[in-house]
């Protein structure tokens, strides 16, 4: 009986370790441009209503294009608040924000911004689906 309990404990620790590795190894995904299967599984296990999400920003010259997308597992009240941020030393300052909402299965928000100041930029996207909220960041883009 002790051996069975020990095996369960070791298996639990192993699962927790794997989850931590996925989350830290997948941090680039949460803060980056794509979603891999590990993060998909974490989202699926963690959220009842959020099916998937995507946060990205690209630059063409001085124009930044910020994109945010979220999908719901069921028809839901969905909102996205997307905030463009510029790095000031070690801190991030909000430059501008956009908001959209709907009732349905999916919501896309794409906005352009022409930068007047050089620096490092990123997008913060806050997704809310039927009261469940997740905050993500794009990768940093230099201008």
Short mmCIF file of N, CA and C in Angstrom, two decimals:
data_model
loop_
_atom_site.label_atom_id
_atom_site.label_comp_id
_atom_site.label_asym_id
_atom_site.label_seq_id
_atom_site.Cartn_x
_atom_site.Cartn_y
_atom_site.Cartn_z
N UNK A 1 0.82 -1.19 0.00
CA UNK A 1 0.00 0.00 0.00
C UNK A 1 0.87 1.26 0.00
N UNK A 2 1.97 1.20 0.77
CA UNK A 2 2.88 2.35 0.82
C UNK A 2 3.47 2.62 -0.56
N UNK A 3 3.77 1.52 -1.27
CA UNK A 3 4.38 1.65 -2.59
C UNK A 3 3.42 2.34 -3.56
N UNK A 4 2.14 2.00 -3.48
CA UNK A 4 1.14 2.61 -4.35
C UNK A 4 1.00 4.11 -4.06
N UNK A 5 0.99 4.47 -2.78
CA UNK A 5 0.90 5.88 -2.39
C UNK A 5 2.14 6.64 -2.85
N UNK A 6 3.30 6.01 -2.74
CA UNK A 6 4.54 6.64 -3.18
C UNK A 6 4.52 6.86 -4.69
N UNK A 7 4.03 5.87 -5.44
CA UNK A 7 3.94 6.01 -6.90
C UNK A 7 3.01 7.16 -7.27
N UNK A 8 1.87 7.27 -6.57
CA UNK A 8 0.93 8.36 -6.84
C UNK A 8 1.58 9.71 -6.55
N UNK A 9 2.33 9.79 -5.46
CA UNK A 9 2.98 11.03 -5.09
C UNK A 9 4.03 11.43 -6.14
N UNK A 10 4.82 10.46 -6.57
CA UNK A 10 5.85 10.71 -7.59
C UNK A 10 5.20 11.12 -8.90
N UNK A 11 4.12 10.43 -9.28
CA UNK A 11 3.42 10.77 -10.52
C UNK A 11 2.84 12.18 -10.44
N UNK A 12 2.28 12.54 -9.30
CA UNK A 12 1.76 13.90 -9.11
C UNK A 12 2.84 14.95 -9.23
N UNK A 13 4.00 14.67 -8.62
CA UNK A 13 5.12 15.62 -8.70
C UNK A 13 5.62 15.73 -10.14
N UNK A 14 5.66 14.61 -10.85
CA UNK A 14 6.10 14.60 -12.24
C UNK A 14 5.15 15.42 -13.10
N UNK A 15 3.84 15.24 -12.90
CA UNK A 15 2.84 16.01 -13.66
C UNK A 15 2.97 17.51 -13.38
N UNK A 16 3.17 17.85 -12.11
CA UNK A 16 3.34 19.26 -11.75
C UNK A 16 4.60 19.84 -12.40
N UNK A 17 5.67 19.06 -12.41
CA UNK A 17 6.91 19.50 -13.04
C UNK A 17 6.71 19.69 -14.54
N UNK A 18 6.03 18.75 -15.19
CA UNK A 18 5.76 18.87 -16.63
C UNK A 18 4.94 20.12 -16.93
N UNK A 19 3.95 20.38 -16.10
CA UNK A 19 3.13 21.57 -16.29
C UNK A 19 3.97 22.84 -16.15
N UNK A 20 4.85 22.86 -15.15
CA UNK A 20 5.74 24.02 -14.97
C UNK A 20 6.65 24.20 -16.17
N UNK A 21 7.21 23.10 -16.68
CA UNK A 21 8.10 23.17 -17.84
C UNK A 21 7.33 23.68 -19.05
N UNK A 22 6.11 23.17 -19.24
CA UNK A 22 5.29 23.64 -20.36
C UNK A 22 5.00 25.13 -20.24
N UNK A 23 4.71 25.57 -19.02
CA UNK A 23 4.37 26.98 -18.83
C UNK A 23 5.58 27.87 -19.02
N UNK A 24 6.75 27.48 -18.51
CA UNK A 24 7.93 28.32 -18.69
C UNK A 24 8.48 28.17 -20.09
N UNK A 25 8.48 26.97 -20.62
CA UNK A 25 8.93 26.76 -21.99
C UNK A 25 7.97 27.40 -22.97
N UNK A 26 6.71 27.45 -22.61
CA UNK A 26 5.69 28.03 -23.46
C UNK A 26 5.47 29.51 -23.23
N UNK A 27 6.28 30.11 -22.34
CA UNK A 27 6.07 31.53 -22.06
C UNK A 27 6.30 32.37 -23.30
N UNK A 28 7.18 31.92 -24.18
CA UNK A 28 7.39 32.64 -25.42
C UNK A 28 6.12 32.61 -26.26
N UNK A 29 5.38 31.52 -26.14
CA UNK A 29 4.14 31.42 -26.89
C UNK A 29 3.10 32.37 -26.33
N UNK A 30 2.95 32.40 -25.03
CA UNK A 30 1.97 33.28 -24.42
C UNK A 30 2.31 34.73 -24.72
N UNK A 31 3.60 35.04 -24.75
CA UNK A 31 4.04 36.40 -25.00
C UNK A 31 4.46 36.59 -26.45
N UNK A 32 4.26 35.58 -27.28
CA UNK A 32 4.76 35.64 -28.64
C UNK A 32 3.65 35.61 -29.67
N UNK A 33 4.03 35.16 -30.85
CA UNK A 33 3.14 35.30 -31.97
C UNK A 33 2.33 34.05 -32.29
N UNK A 34 2.66 32.92 -31.71
CA UNK A 34 1.94 31.72 -32.08
C UNK A 34 1.54 30.93 -30.85
N UNK A 35 0.66 29.97 -31.08
CA UNK A 35 0.16 29.13 -29.99
C UNK A 35 0.56 27.70 -30.30
N UNK A 36 1.22 27.03 -29.36
CA UNK A 36 1.56 25.63 -29.60
C UNK A 36 0.64 24.73 -28.80
N UNK A 37 0.76 23.45 -29.04
CA UNK A 37 -0.18 22.50 -28.44
C UNK A 37 -0.10 22.46 -26.92
N UNK A 38 1.07 22.71 -26.37
CA UNK A 38 1.22 22.69 -24.91
C UNK A 38 0.37 23.78 -24.28
N UNK A 39 0.45 24.97 -24.81
CA UNK A 39 -0.33 26.08 -24.27
C UNK A 39 -1.81 25.84 -24.52
N UNK A 40 -2.16 25.29 -25.69
CA UNK A 40 -3.56 24.95 -25.96
C UNK A 40 -4.12 24.04 -24.89
N UNK A 41 -3.34 23.04 -24.50
CA UNK A 41 -3.81 22.08 -23.49
C UNK A 41 -3.95 22.75 -22.13
N UNK A 42 -3.04 23.66 -21.81
CA UNK A 42 -3.14 24.37 -20.53
C UNK A 42 -4.39 25.24 -20.53
N UNK A 43 -4.65 25.95 -21.63
CA UNK A 43 -5.84 26.80 -21.71
C UNK A 43 -7.09 25.94 -21.60
N UNK A 44 -7.10 24.81 -22.32
CA UNK A 44 -8.26 23.93 -22.30
C UNK A 44 -8.55 23.41 -20.90
N UNK A 45 -7.50 23.07 -20.17
CA UNK A 45 -7.68 22.53 -18.83
C UNK A 45 -8.06 23.61 -17.83
N UNK A 46 -7.65 24.83 -18.10
CA UNK A 46 -7.79 25.89 -17.11
C UNK A 46 -9.07 26.71 -17.26
N UNK A 47 -9.59 26.79 -18.46
CA UNK A 47 -10.73 27.67 -18.72
C UNK A 47 -11.93 26.89 -19.23
N UNK A 48 -13.09 27.24 -18.72
CA UNK A 48 -14.33 26.59 -19.15
C UNK A 48 -14.85 27.20 -20.44
N UNK A 49 -14.57 28.48 -20.69
CA UNK A 49 -15.16 29.17 -21.84
C UNK A 49 -14.15 29.60 -22.89
N UNK A 50 -12.90 29.88 -22.51
CA UNK A 50 -11.89 30.33 -23.47
C UNK A 50 -11.32 29.11 -24.19
N UNK A 51 -11.52 29.08 -25.51
CA UNK A 51 -11.02 27.95 -26.30
C UNK A 51 -9.60 28.18 -26.77
N UNK A 52 -9.32 29.34 -27.34
CA UNK A 52 -7.98 29.67 -27.80
C UNK A 52 -7.86 31.19 -27.90
N UNK A 53 -6.61 31.65 -28.01
CA UNK A 53 -6.36 33.08 -28.14
C UNK A 53 -5.07 33.28 -28.89
N UNK A 54 -4.90 34.49 -29.44
CA UNK A 54 -3.74 34.81 -30.27
C UNK A 54 -3.46 36.29 -30.10
N UNK A 55 -2.21 36.62 -29.80
CA UNK A 55 -1.79 38.02 -29.65
C UNK A 55 -0.52 38.21 -30.46
N UNK A 56 -0.49 39.24 -31.31
CA UNK A 56 0.67 39.44 -32.16
C UNK A 56 0.79 40.91 -32.55
N UNK A 57 2.02 41.33 -32.85
CA UNK A 57 2.24 42.67 -33.37
C UNK A 57 3.38 42.61 -34.37
N UNK A 58 3.20 43.29 -35.50
CA UNK A 58 4.25 43.39 -36.51
C UNK A 58 4.46 44.87 -36.82
N UNK A 59 5.64 45.17 -37.40
CA UNK A 59 5.96 46.55 -37.76
C UNK A 59 6.35 46.60 -39.22
N UNK A 60 5.84 47.62 -39.91
CA UNK A 60 6.24 47.90 -41.28
C UNK A 60 6.58 49.38 -41.33
N UNK A 61 7.88 49.68 -41.33
CA UNK A 61 8.31 51.07 -41.22
C UNK A 61 7.96 51.59 -39.84
N UNK A 62 7.23 52.69 -39.78
CA UNK A 62 6.83 53.24 -38.48
C UNK A 62 5.42 52.80 -38.09
N UNK A 63 4.80 51.96 -38.91
CA UNK A 63 3.43 51.51 -38.63
C UNK A 63 3.43 50.15 -37.96
N UNK A 64 2.80 50.10 -36.81
CA UNK A 64 2.62 48.85 -36.08
C UNK A 64 1.22 48.32 -36.35
N UNK A 65 1.11 47.03 -36.57
CA UNK A 65 -0.19 46.38 -36.70
C UNK A 65 -0.34 45.40 -35.55
N UNK A 66 -1.31 45.67 -34.70
CA UNK A 66 -1.57 44.83 -33.52
C UNK A 66 -2.79 43.96 -33.81
N UNK A 67 -2.66 42.67 -33.46
CA UNK A 67 -3.76 41.73 -33.70
C UNK A 67 -4.05 40.94 -32.44
N UNK A 68 -5.33 40.76 -32.18
CA UNK A 68 -5.77 39.94 -31.05
C UNK A 68 -6.99 39.15 -31.49
N UNK A 69 -7.03 37.89 -31.11
CA UNK A 69 -8.14 37.02 -31.46
C UNK A 69 -8.42 36.09 -30.30
N UNK A 70 -9.69 35.87 -30.01
CA UNK A 70 -10.06 34.91 -28.98
C UNK A 70 -11.27 34.12 -29.48
N UNK A 71 -11.27 32.83 -29.16
CA UNK A 71 -12.39 31.96 -29.50
C UNK A 71 -12.99 31.39 -28.23
N UNK A 72 -14.30 31.28 -28.23
CA UNK A 72 -15.02 30.72 -27.09
C UNK A 72 -15.41 29.28 -27.39
N UNK A 73 -15.47 28.46 -26.35
CA UNK A 73 -15.90 27.07 -26.50
C UNK A 73 -17.40 26.97 -26.72
N UNK A 74 -18.13 27.95 -26.21
CA UNK A 74 -19.58 28.01 -26.35
C UNK A 74 -19.94 29.43 -26.75
N UNK A 75 -21.17 29.65 -27.21
CA UNK A 75 -21.60 31.02 -27.52
C UNK A 75 -21.52 31.83 -26.24
N UNK A 76 -20.84 32.97 -26.31
CA UNK A 76 -20.51 33.70 -25.08
C UNK A 76 -20.43 35.19 -25.33
N UNK A 77 -20.42 35.93 -24.23
CA UNK A 77 -20.12 37.35 -24.25
C UNK A 77 -18.60 37.48 -24.26
N UNK A 78 -18.06 38.08 -25.32
CA UNK A 78 -16.61 38.14 -25.53
C UNK A 78 -16.17 39.59 -25.64
N UNK A 79 -15.04 39.92 -25.01
CA UNK A 79 -14.46 41.25 -25.19
C UNK A 79 -12.94 41.17 -25.26
N UNK A 80 -12.38 42.12 -25.98
CA UNK A 80 -10.92 42.27 -26.07
C UNK A 80 -10.58 43.72 -25.78
N UNK A 81 -9.65 43.92 -24.86
CA UNK A 81 -9.04 45.23 -24.67
C UNK A 81 -7.58 45.08 -25.07
N UNK A 82 -7.17 45.83 -26.08
CA UNK A 82 -5.81 45.73 -26.60
C UNK A 82 -5.11 47.06 -26.33
N UNK A 83 -3.94 47.01 -25.71
CA UNK A 83 -3.20 48.22 -25.34
C UNK A 83 -1.81 48.17 -25.93
N UNK A 84 -1.45 49.20 -26.70
CA UNK A 84 -0.10 49.33 -27.20
C UNK A 84 0.75 49.96 -26.11
N UNK A 85 1.91 49.35 -25.83
CA UNK A 85 2.79 49.85 -24.77
C UNK A 85 4.18 50.12 -25.34
N UNK A 86 4.85 51.15 -24.77
CA UNK A 86 6.23 51.46 -25.14
C UNK A 86 7.09 51.34 -23.90
N UNK A 87 8.28 50.78 -24.08
CA UNK A 87 9.19 50.57 -22.95
C UNK A 87 9.88 51.87 -22.59
N UNK A 88 9.86 52.18 -21.29
CA UNK A 88 10.56 53.34 -20.75
C UNK A 88 11.48 52.83 -19.66
N UNK A 89 12.74 52.62 -20.01
CA UNK A 89 13.68 52.00 -19.06
C UNK A 89 13.28 50.55 -18.85
N UNK A 90 12.95 50.20 -17.62
CA UNK A 90 12.51 48.83 -17.33
C UNK A 90 10.99 48.73 -17.24
N UNK A 91 10.29 49.85 -17.39
CA UNK A 91 8.84 49.87 -17.26
C UNK A 91 8.18 50.00 -18.62
N UNK A 92 6.91 49.64 -18.66
CA UNK A 92 6.12 49.76 -19.88
C UNK A 92 5.02 50.80 -19.65
N UNK A 93 4.91 51.74 -20.59
CA UNK A 93 3.90 52.79 -20.51
C UNK A 93 2.84 52.57 -21.59
N UNK A 94 1.58 52.79 -21.23
CA UNK A 94 0.50 52.66 -22.20
C UNK A 94 0.54 53.83 -23.18
N UNK A 95 0.44 53.51 -24.47
CA UNK A 95 0.43 54.52 -25.53
C UNK A 95 -1.00 54.79 -25.98
N UNK A 96 -1.71 53.73 -26.32
CA UNK A 96 -3.11 53.85 -26.73
C UNK A 96 -3.80 52.51 -26.53
N UNK A 97 -5.12 52.54 -26.47
CA UNK A 97 -5.90 51.32 -26.25
C UNK A 97 -7.07 51.24 -27.22
N UNK A 98 -7.51 50.02 -27.48
CA UNK A 98 -8.69 49.76 -28.29
C UNK A 98 -9.53 48.70 -27.60
N UNK A 99 -10.82 48.73 -27.87
CA UNK A 99 -11.74 47.78 -27.24
C UNK A 99 -12.78 47.33 -28.25
N UNK A 100 -13.17 46.06 -28.16
CA UNK A 100 -14.29 45.56 -28.96
C UNK A 100 -14.95 44.44 -28.18
N UNK A 101 -16.24 44.23 -28.47
CA UNK A 101 -16.96 43.15 -27.80
C UNK A 101 -18.06 42.63 -28.71
N UNK A 102 -18.51 41.41 -28.41
CA UNK A 102 -19.58 40.78 -29.17
C UNK A 102 -20.17 39.66 -28.35
N UNK A 103 -21.24 39.09 -28.85
CA UNK A 103 -21.76 37.83 -28.32
C UNK A 103 -21.66 36.83 -29.46
N UNK A 104 -20.96 35.74 -29.22
CA UNK A 104 -20.75 34.75 -30.27
C UNK A 104 -19.65 33.79 -29.89
N UNK A 105 -18.96 33.29 -30.91
CA UNK A 105 -17.93 32.28 -30.72
C UNK A 105 -16.51 32.80 -30.92
N UNK A 106 -16.38 33.98 -31.55
CA UNK A 106 -15.05 34.44 -31.94
C UNK A 106 -15.04 35.96 -32.01
N UNK A 107 -13.89 36.54 -31.69
CA UNK A 107 -13.73 37.99 -31.82
C UNK A 107 -12.31 38.30 -32.26
N UNK A 108 -12.19 39.10 -33.33
CA UNK A 108 -10.90 39.56 -33.85
C UNK A 108 -10.82 41.06 -33.66
N UNK A 109 -9.64 41.53 -33.30
CA UNK A 109 -9.39 42.97 -33.20
C UNK A 109 -8.03 43.25 -33.83
N UNK A 110 -8.01 44.05 -34.89
CA UNK A 110 -6.78 44.43 -35.58
C UNK A 110 -6.75 45.94 -35.70
N UNK A 111 -5.65 46.55 -35.25
CA UNK A 111 -5.53 48.00 -35.29
C UNK A 111 -4.12 48.39 -35.73
N UNK A 112 -4.03 49.54 -36.41
CA UNK A 112 -2.74 50.10 -36.82
C UNK A 112 -2.42 51.32 -35.97
N UNK A 113 -1.11 51.53 -35.77
CA UNK A 113 -0.65 52.70 -35.03
C UNK A 113 0.64 53.18 -35.67
N UNK A 114 0.72 54.47 -35.98
CA UNK A 114 1.94 55.05 -36.53
C UNK A 114 2.73 55.65 -35.38
N UNK A 115 3.92 55.11 -35.16
CA UNK A 115 4.75 55.54 -34.04
C UNK A 115 5.51 56.81 -34.39
N UNK A 116 5.56 57.72 -33.44
CA UNK A 116 6.34 58.94 -33.61
C UNK A 116 7.62 58.92 -32.81
N UNK A 117 7.71 57.99 -31.88
CA UNK A 117 8.86 57.89 -30.99
C UNK A 117 9.51 56.52 -31.15
N UNK A 118 10.83 56.51 -31.31
CA UNK A 118 11.54 55.24 -31.41
C UNK A 118 11.59 54.56 -30.05
N UNK A 119 11.69 53.24 -30.08
CA UNK A 119 11.76 52.48 -28.84
C UNK A 119 11.24 51.07 -29.03
N UNK A 120 11.07 50.37 -27.93
CA UNK A 120 10.53 49.02 -27.94
C UNK A 120 9.04 49.08 -27.64
N UNK A 121 8.27 48.36 -28.45
CA UNK A 121 6.82 48.34 -28.30
C UNK A 121 6.33 46.91 -28.14
N UNK A 122 5.18 46.77 -27.51
CA UNK A 122 4.49 45.49 -27.41
C UNK A 122 2.99 45.76 -27.27
N UNK A 123 2.21 44.72 -27.42
CA UNK A 123 0.76 44.81 -27.23
C UNK A 123 0.36 43.93 -26.07
N UNK A 124 -0.46 44.48 -25.19
CA UNK A 124 -1.10 43.69 -24.13
C UNK A 124 -2.54 43.48 -24.55
N UNK A 125 -2.99 42.24 -24.53
CA UNK A 125 -4.39 41.93 -24.86
C UNK A 125 -5.04 41.27 -23.66
N UNK A 126 -6.18 41.81 -23.27
CA UNK A 126 -6.96 41.23 -22.17
C UNK A 126 -8.23 40.67 -22.79
N UNK A 127 -8.37 39.34 -22.71
CA UNK A 127 -9.52 38.65 -23.26
C UNK A 127 -10.48 38.29 -22.12
N UNK A 128 -11.76 38.56 -22.32
CA UNK A 128 -12.77 38.16 -21.34
C UNK A 128 -13.88 37.40 -22.08
N UNK A 129 -14.13 36.18 -21.62
CA UNK A 129 -15.17 35.33 -22.20
C UNK A 129 -16.07 34.85 -21.07
N UNK A 130 -17.31 35.32 -21.07
CA UNK A 130 -18.27 34.97 -20.00
C UNK A 130 -17.66 35.13 -18.61
N UNK A 131 -16.93 36.21 -18.40
CA UNK A 131 -16.36 36.50 -17.09
C UNK A 131 -14.98 35.93 -16.85
N UNK A 132 -14.53 34.98 -17.67
CA UNK A 132 -13.16 34.46 -17.53
C UNK A 132 -12.21 35.41 -18.25
N UNK A 133 -11.10 35.73 -17.61
CA UNK A 133 -10.17 36.72 -18.16
C UNK A 133 -8.77 36.14 -18.25
N UNK A 134 -8.10 36.47 -19.35
CA UNK A 134 -6.69 36.11 -19.51
C UNK A 134 -5.98 37.32 -20.11
N UNK A 135 -4.78 37.60 -19.63
CA UNK A 135 -3.96 38.71 -20.13
C UNK A 135 -2.74 38.13 -20.82
N UNK A 136 -2.49 38.56 -22.06
CA UNK A 136 -1.33 38.09 -22.81
C UNK A 136 -0.57 39.28 -23.37
N UNK A 137 0.66 39.01 -23.80
CA UNK A 137 1.51 40.05 -24.38
C UNK A 137 2.10 39.53 -25.69
N UNK A 138 2.27 40.44 -26.64
CA UNK A 138 2.99 40.08 -27.87
C UNK A 138 4.48 40.09 -27.56
N UNK A 139 5.25 39.64 -28.51
CA UNK A 139 6.69 39.80 -28.38
C UNK A 139 7.03 41.28 -28.53
N UNK A 140 8.21 41.67 -28.07
CA UNK A 140 8.65 43.06 -28.16
C UNK A 140 9.13 43.34 -29.58
N UNK A 141 8.71 44.48 -30.12
CA UNK A 141 9.10 44.88 -31.47
C UNK A 141 9.81 46.22 -31.37
N UNK A 142 11.03 46.29 -31.92
CA UNK A 142 11.82 47.52 -31.86
C UNK A 142 11.50 48.43 -33.04
N UNK A 143 11.54 49.75 -32.78
CA UNK A 143 11.36 50.75 -33.83
C UNK A 143 12.46 51.79 -33.70
#
